[in-house]
Amino acid sequence: MTTSAAVPAGSDGAITGGTVTDRLVEANQHYADAFTDPGMDARPVLHVAVVACMDARLDLHKALGLQLGDCHTIRNAGGVVTDDVIRSLTISQRALGTRSVVLIHHTGCGLESLTEEFRHDLEMEVGQRPGWAVEAFRDVDQDVRQSMQRVRTSPFLLHTDDVRGFVFDVKTGLLREIDPA
């Protein structure tokens, strides 16, 4: 099942009329034709940063009722709070005025089916071990708690009192809040 009407596919499901990137660039041209500068700066209107998984099933702006300019959105595999997420949150807070952090993991995450063995397999394939951890997990609730703890204990973040974590259900669209305890 495709969710994008902007990407035409043939009867076999293959993308037609160029590469996917060609289609994205074409769609951008249509977007730019009607674009008007919204007159905003980089400071989020709601002073919130959302950290979430990169999963394509999560439409964060729709799910959270957000508009352009409302928040900073930081996404990666699993929505895990890594050193790079802390870097982005630090810039978001210290340079751009955010005060709240919302963490969103989700049901059916691909990281639940991986292990750190993934890194070993990559090393065997390419001859170099990745410098990053996979951050795989089995218990999504516990992983949200771990991410909340990483944010709350970071010495680089100014605002750690309003950090909340959730699991997004990809079947219902509902958020379930995770108790940090």
PDB file of C-alpha atoms in Angstrom, residues 60-152:
ATOM      1  CA  LEU A  60       4.145  14.161  14.159  1.00  0.00           C
ATOM      2  CA  HIS A  61       2.648  17.481  13.144  1.00  0.00           C
ATOM      3  CA  LYS A  62      -0.767  15.938  12.488  1.00  0.00           C
ATOM      4  CA  ALA A  63      -0.619  13.602  15.492  1.00  0.00           C
ATOM      5  CA  LEU A  64       0.232  16.445  17.874  1.00  0.00           C
ATOM      6  CA  GLY A  65      -1.815  19.214  16.244  1.00  0.00           C
ATOM      7  CA  LEU A  66       1.296  21.212  15.393  1.00  0.00           C
ATOM      8  CA  GLN A  67       1.726  23.904  12.777  1.00  0.00           C
ATOM      9  CA  LEU A  68       4.809  25.119  10.939  1.00  0.00           C
ATOM     10  CA  GLY A  69       7.039  26.939  13.407  1.00  0.00           C
ATOM     11  CA  ASP A  70       5.561  25.383  16.560  1.00  0.00           C
ATOM     12  CA  CYS A  71       8.424  23.067  17.539  1.00  0.00           C
ATOM     13  CA  HIS A  72      11.842  21.682  16.812  1.00  0.00           C
ATOM     14  CA  THR A  73      11.644  18.091  15.596  1.00  0.00           C
ATOM     15  CA  ILE A  74      14.607  15.769  16.107  1.00  0.00           C
ATOM     16  CA  ARG A  75      14.277  12.299  14.590  1.00  0.00           C
ATOM     17  CA  ASN A  76      16.453   9.211  14.459  1.00  0.00           C
ATOM     18  CA  ALA A  77      16.120   5.429  14.472  1.00  0.00           C
ATOM     19  CA  GLY A  78      14.095   4.597  17.582  1.00  0.00           C
ATOM     20  CA  GLY A  79      13.793   8.190  18.787  1.00  0.00           C
ATOM     21  CA  VAL A  80      16.665   7.301  21.105  1.00  0.00           C
ATOM     22  CA  VAL A  81      18.409  10.052  23.063  1.00  0.00           C
ATOM     23  CA  THR A  82      21.966   9.765  21.764  1.00  0.00           C
ATOM     24  CA  ASP A  83      24.874  12.195  22.084  1.00  0.00           C
ATOM     25  CA  ASP A  84      23.762  13.813  18.833  1.00  0.00           C
ATOM     26  CA  VAL A  85      20.229  14.284  20.168  1.00  0.00           C
ATOM     27  CA  ILE A  86      21.681  15.921  23.283  1.00  0.00           C
ATOM     28  CA  ARG A  87      23.716  18.182  20.942  1.00  0.00           C
ATOM     29  CA  SER A  88      20.550  19.196  19.073  1.00  0.00           C
ATOM     30  CA  LEU A  89      18.547  19.698  22.278  1.00  0.00           C
ATOM     31  CA  THR A  90      21.347  21.802  23.754  1.00  0.00           C
ATOM     32  CA  ILE A  91      21.328  24.094  20.717  1.00  0.00           C
ATOM     33  CA  SER A  92      17.517  24.111  20.750  1.00  0.00           C
ATOM     34  CA  GLN A  93      17.429  25.214  24.386  1.00  0.00           C
ATOM     35  CA  ARG A  94      20.488  27.427  24.741  1.00  0.00           C
ATOM     36  CA  ALA A  95      20.377  29.201  21.376  1.00  0.00           C
ATOM     37  CA  LEU A  96      16.726  28.983  20.346  1.00  0.00           C
ATOM     38  CA  GLY A  97      14.682  29.158  23.532  1.00  0.00           C
ATOM     39  CA  THR A  98      12.978  25.784  23.936  1.00  0.00           C
ATOM     40  CA  ARG A  99      12.054  24.755  27.451  1.00  0.00           C
ATOM     41  CA  SER A 100      10.052  21.522  27.097  1.00  0.00           C
ATOM     42  CA  VAL A 101      11.083  18.147  25.666  1.00  0.00           C
ATOM     43  CA  VAL A 102       8.626  15.542  24.380  1.00  0.00           C
ATOM     44  CA  LEU A 103       9.980  12.066  23.601  1.00  0.00           C
ATOM     45  CA  ILE A 104       7.990   9.780  21.301  1.00  0.00           C
ATOM     46  CA  HIS A 105       8.781   6.135  20.637  1.00  0.00           C
ATOM     47  CA  HIS A 106       6.215   3.851  18.982  1.00  0.00           C
ATOM     48  CA  THR A 107       4.790   0.365  18.800  1.00  0.00           C
ATOM     49  CA  GLY A 108       6.258  -2.018  16.240  1.00  0.00           C
ATOM     50  CA  CYS A 109       9.628  -0.237  16.091  1.00  0.00           C
ATOM     51  CA  GLY A 110      12.308  -1.797  13.903  1.00  0.00           C
ATOM     52  CA  LEU A 111      14.853  -1.442  16.715  1.00  0.00           C
ATOM     53  CA  GLU A 112      12.931  -4.090  18.644  1.00  0.00           C
ATOM     54  CA  SER A 113      14.021  -6.689  16.071  1.00  0.00           C
ATOM     55  CA  LEU A 114      17.705  -5.701  15.937  1.00  0.00           C
ATOM     56  CA  THR A 115      20.556  -6.392  18.322  1.00  0.00           C
ATOM     57  CA  GLU A 116      24.004  -4.935  18.769  1.00  0.00           C
ATOM     58  CA  GLU A 117      25.087  -7.858  16.554  1.00  0.00           C
ATOM     59  CA  PHE A 118      24.055  -5.530  13.709  1.00  0.00           C
ATOM     60  CA  ARG A 119      27.286  -3.584  14.315  1.00  0.00           C
ATOM     61  CA  HIS A 120      29.336  -6.772  14.160  1.00  0.00           C
ATOM     62  CA  ASP A 121      27.676  -7.731  10.880  1.00  0.00           C
ATOM     63  CA  LEU A 122      28.496  -4.292   9.454  1.00  0.00           C
ATOM     64  CA  GLU A 123      32.098  -4.629  10.572  1.00  0.00           C
ATOM     65  CA  MET A 124      32.388  -8.006   8.850  1.00  0.00           C
ATOM     66  CA  GLU A 125      30.849  -6.593   5.665  1.00  0.00           C
ATOM     67  CA  VAL A 126      32.730  -3.313   5.326  1.00  0.00           C
ATOM     68  CA  GLY A 127      35.870  -3.932   7.391  1.00  0.00           C
ATOM     69  CA  GLN A 128      35.218  -1.159   9.887  1.00  0.00           C
ATOM     70  CA  ARG A 129      33.199  -1.204  13.115  1.00  0.00           C
ATOM     71  CA  PRO A 130      30.715   1.665  13.437  1.00  0.00           C
ATOM     72  CA  GLY A 131      31.527   4.160  16.179  1.00  0.00           C
ATOM     73  CA  TRP A 132      27.866   4.315  17.184  1.00  0.00           C
ATOM     74  CA  ALA A 133      25.638   1.938  19.137  1.00  0.00           C
ATOM     75  CA  VAL A 134      22.538   0.447  17.524  1.00  0.00           C
ATOM     76  CA  GLU A 135      20.533   1.265  20.679  1.00  0.00           C
ATOM     77  CA  ALA A 136      18.276  -1.728  20.068  1.00  0.00           C
ATOM     78  CA  PHE A 137      15.688  -2.532  22.730  1.00  0.00           C
ATOM     79  CA  ARG A 138      13.078  -5.128  23.643  1.00  0.00           C
ATOM     80  CA  ASP A 139      10.872  -3.058  25.966  1.00  0.00           C
ATOM     81  CA  VAL A 140       9.675   0.207  24.397  1.00  0.00           C
ATOM     82  CA  ASP A 141       8.402   1.594  27.727  1.00  0.00           C
ATOM     83  CA  GLN A 142      11.773   1.023  29.385  1.00  0.00           C
ATOM     84  CA  ASP A 143      13.557   2.604  26.435  1.00  0.00           C
ATOM     85  CA  VAL A 144      11.394   5.727  26.778  1.00  0.00           C
ATOM     86  CA  ARG A 145      12.314   5.834  30.494  1.00  0.00           C
ATOM     87  CA  GLN A 146      16.001   5.534  29.618  1.00  0.00           C
ATOM     88  CA  SER A 147      15.692   8.369  27.096  1.00  0.00           C
ATOM     89  CA  MET A 148      13.896  10.582  29.650  1.00  0.00           C
ATOM     90  CA  GLN A 149      16.687   9.874  32.146  1.00  0.00           C
ATOM     91  CA  ARG A 150      19.372  10.799  29.607  1.00  0.00           C
ATOM     92  CA  VAL A 151      17.693  14.157  28.988  1.00  0.00           C
ATOM     93  CA  ARG A 152      17.067  14.847  32.681  1.00  0.00           C
TER      94      ARG A 152
END
